[in-house]
Amino acid sequence: MEIMSPQNTRVKEWAGLQEKKQRDKARKYIVEGVHLVQEALLAEADVECLAYDLDKGMPAELKGLLQSVQGMEVIGVSATIISKCSSTNTPQPVFAIVRKEQQAVDAILAKKDSLVVVLDGVQDPGNVGTIIRSADAAGANGVILGQGCADLYNPKTIRSTMGSMFHLPVVEGDLSEILPQARERGALLVSTSLQGEESCYTHDFHGSQWLLIGSEGKGISTETARLVDKSIIIPMAGRAESLNAAMAATILLFEGMRQRGFNQTIIPVSAPK
C-alpha cells in the first residue's frame, strides 16, 4: 500500500499524534526511527502500521522482522508525509503507529524483592525517558509515573528511552493509591534529600526497594513525602548544589544493582594501534 498525499485522512491522524490530547483520544502513539521501530517490533508491541519513505526503501534492519508480525500494515509514503509526521528537524525514514497497551501495576506489586523507580512530578520528558533507560540498564522491575510527570508517549520521552520503554513495565498511576499498596507488601519507600539520614552508599538496597524521585525544582510532593520510609543523600565532593532527576535516579539504581550482586565478566578491549 502507498500513500503519497499529505492531505490524506490517515496522514492527518498520524501527524496529530504529536499532541497529547490526540494520543489520549486515539489511544495510539508514534515511534520514529529505525532503532525505536525495531525495538517495538522485537518487543511485540501492538503496532498498527509501519510507514517508510518510498524513495529510500525499507530499512534493511526491519526487513527480517516484517514477516513475523501479524496484522500490521506496511505503507510506503512520500518524504513530505514523513516530514509532516515527524517531531524532529531531520526526519527519520520510517515511523510506526503503536496502540497503547494498558500496563497493570499488579505485576510490579507482586514481584518479590523488587527494585522500582517512582517518579513524582518529573516534568522534563528527557529526564523521564533517561530514567526509564537507566532503570532498564540496572535491571529494575518497573517504573511508575505519578501525576504531573511528562507524558510517557511524548516523542521526546520516547526518544530518550532509546527503546527501554519496551523492555520493562512502565505504569502511569495515582501514587496515593499505589504507594500504600507497595508498603503493605513490604516495600521500603526511599527518597533522596539534602537532609537525608544516610548516604546512598551505606544504605542497604536489599529487599524490596521503591526509589522515589521528585521534580527537578521542588522534589517529591508533600503528599508523597508523608509516605516515605527513609530519606538518603547522594554525597557530593564538588560545589554543585544538586543533581538533576535523571542523574540522581541513575546513581541510586546502579548502587542498588551493585549491592544486589550484579556480576559480569568484563572483557578488556585493547586500544587501537
Short mmCIF file of C-alpha atoms in Angstrom, two decimals, residues 60-158:
data_model
loop_
_atom_site.label_atom_id
_atom_site.label_comp_id
_atom_site.label_asym_id
_atom_site.label_seq_id
_atom_site.Cartn_x
_atom_site.Cartn_y
_atom_site.Cartn_z
CA ALA A 60 17.45 -3.36 5.97
CA GLU A 61 17.29 -3.71 9.76
CA LEU A 62 13.49 -4.07 9.60
CA LYS A 63 13.04 -6.34 6.59
CA GLY A 64 13.63 -9.56 8.51
CA LEU A 65 11.11 -8.61 11.19
CA LEU A 66 8.15 -7.83 8.96
CA GLN A 67 7.24 -11.43 8.19
CA SER A 68 6.87 -12.33 11.85
CA VAL A 69 4.43 -9.50 12.67
CA GLN A 70 0.75 -10.31 12.26
CA GLY A 71 -1.94 -7.75 11.44
CA MET A 72 0.41 -4.81 10.80
CA GLU A 73 0.03 -2.66 7.69
CA VAL A 74 3.18 -1.68 5.83
CA ILE A 75 2.72 1.56 3.93
CA GLY A 76 5.08 3.35 1.58
CA VAL A 77 4.81 7.13 1.86
CA SER A 78 6.36 10.27 0.41
CA ALA A 79 9.15 12.24 2.05
CA THR A 80 6.66 15.05 2.57
CA ILE A 81 4.47 12.78 4.69
CA ILE A 82 7.49 11.58 6.68
CA SER A 83 8.33 15.21 7.42
CA LYS A 84 4.75 16.09 8.34
CA CYS A 85 4.53 13.28 10.88
CA SER A 86 7.97 13.81 12.41
CA SER A 87 8.82 15.68 15.60
CA THR A 88 12.43 16.35 14.59
CA ASN A 89 14.14 18.76 12.20
CA THR A 90 15.84 15.81 10.50
CA PRO A 91 13.09 13.23 9.99
CA GLN A 92 13.89 9.54 10.13
CA PRO A 93 12.90 7.46 7.05
CA VAL A 94 10.46 5.26 8.96
CA PHE A 95 7.87 5.51 11.72
CA ALA A 96 5.29 3.25 13.33
CA ILE A 97 1.87 3.86 14.82
CA VAL A 98 1.50 1.86 18.03
CA ARG A 99 -1.67 1.20 20.02
CA LYS A 100 -1.40 1.95 23.72
CA GLU A 101 -1.49 -1.13 25.92
CA GLN A 102 -2.76 -0.92 29.48
CA GLN A 103 0.11 -1.67 31.86
CA ALA A 104 -1.09 -3.06 35.17
CA VAL A 105 0.72 -2.18 38.37
CA ASP A 106 -0.24 -5.55 39.89
CA ALA A 107 2.68 -7.36 38.27
CA ILE A 108 5.14 -4.89 39.78
CA LEU A 109 3.49 -5.08 43.21
CA ALA A 110 3.61 -8.86 43.16
CA LYS A 111 7.32 -9.01 42.39
CA LYS A 112 9.38 -10.17 45.35
CA ASP A 113 12.45 -8.08 46.30
CA SER A 114 11.59 -5.59 43.60
CA LEU A 115 13.64 -2.55 42.61
CA VAL A 116 11.22 0.08 41.31
CA VAL A 117 11.60 3.73 40.36
CA VAL A 118 8.69 6.04 41.19
CA LEU A 119 8.56 9.48 39.57
CA ASP A 120 6.58 12.23 41.26
CA GLY A 121 6.07 15.32 39.12
CA VAL A 122 9.16 14.89 36.91
CA GLN A 123 8.11 17.20 34.10
CA ASP A 124 11.03 17.09 31.71
CA PRO A 125 10.42 14.39 29.07
CA GLY A 126 14.15 13.94 28.53
CA ASN A 127 14.65 13.16 32.21
CA VAL A 128 11.68 10.78 32.30
CA GLY A 129 12.97 8.92 29.26
CA THR A 130 16.52 8.76 30.59
CA ILE A 131 15.33 7.39 33.93
CA ILE A 132 13.39 4.64 32.14
CA ARG A 133 16.55 3.81 30.19
CA SER A 134 18.65 3.73 33.38
CA ALA A 135 16.05 1.55 35.11
CA ASP A 136 16.23 -0.89 32.22
CA ALA A 137 20.05 -0.90 32.29
CA ALA A 138 20.13 -1.51 36.05
CA GLY A 139 17.67 -4.40 35.87
CA ALA A 140 14.85 -2.63 37.71
CA ASN A 141 11.45 -4.29 37.82
CA GLY A 142 9.45 -1.29 36.69
CA VAL A 143 8.94 2.46 36.57
CA ILE A 144 5.85 4.23 37.88
CA LEU A 145 4.91 7.70 36.66
CA GLY A 146 2.77 9.66 39.08
CA GLN A 147 0.59 12.64 38.27
CA GLY A 148 2.40 15.70 36.95
CA CYS A 149 5.07 13.71 35.11
CA ALA A 150 5.85 14.21 31.45
CA ASP A 151 3.72 12.03 29.19
CA LEU A 152 5.30 8.64 28.55
CA TYR A 153 4.23 8.88 24.91
CA ASN A 154 5.66 12.34 24.28
CA PRO A 155 8.02 11.94 21.28
CA LYS A 156 10.94 13.34 23.28
CA THR A 157 10.27 10.92 26.15
CA ILE A 158 10.14 8.02 23.71
#
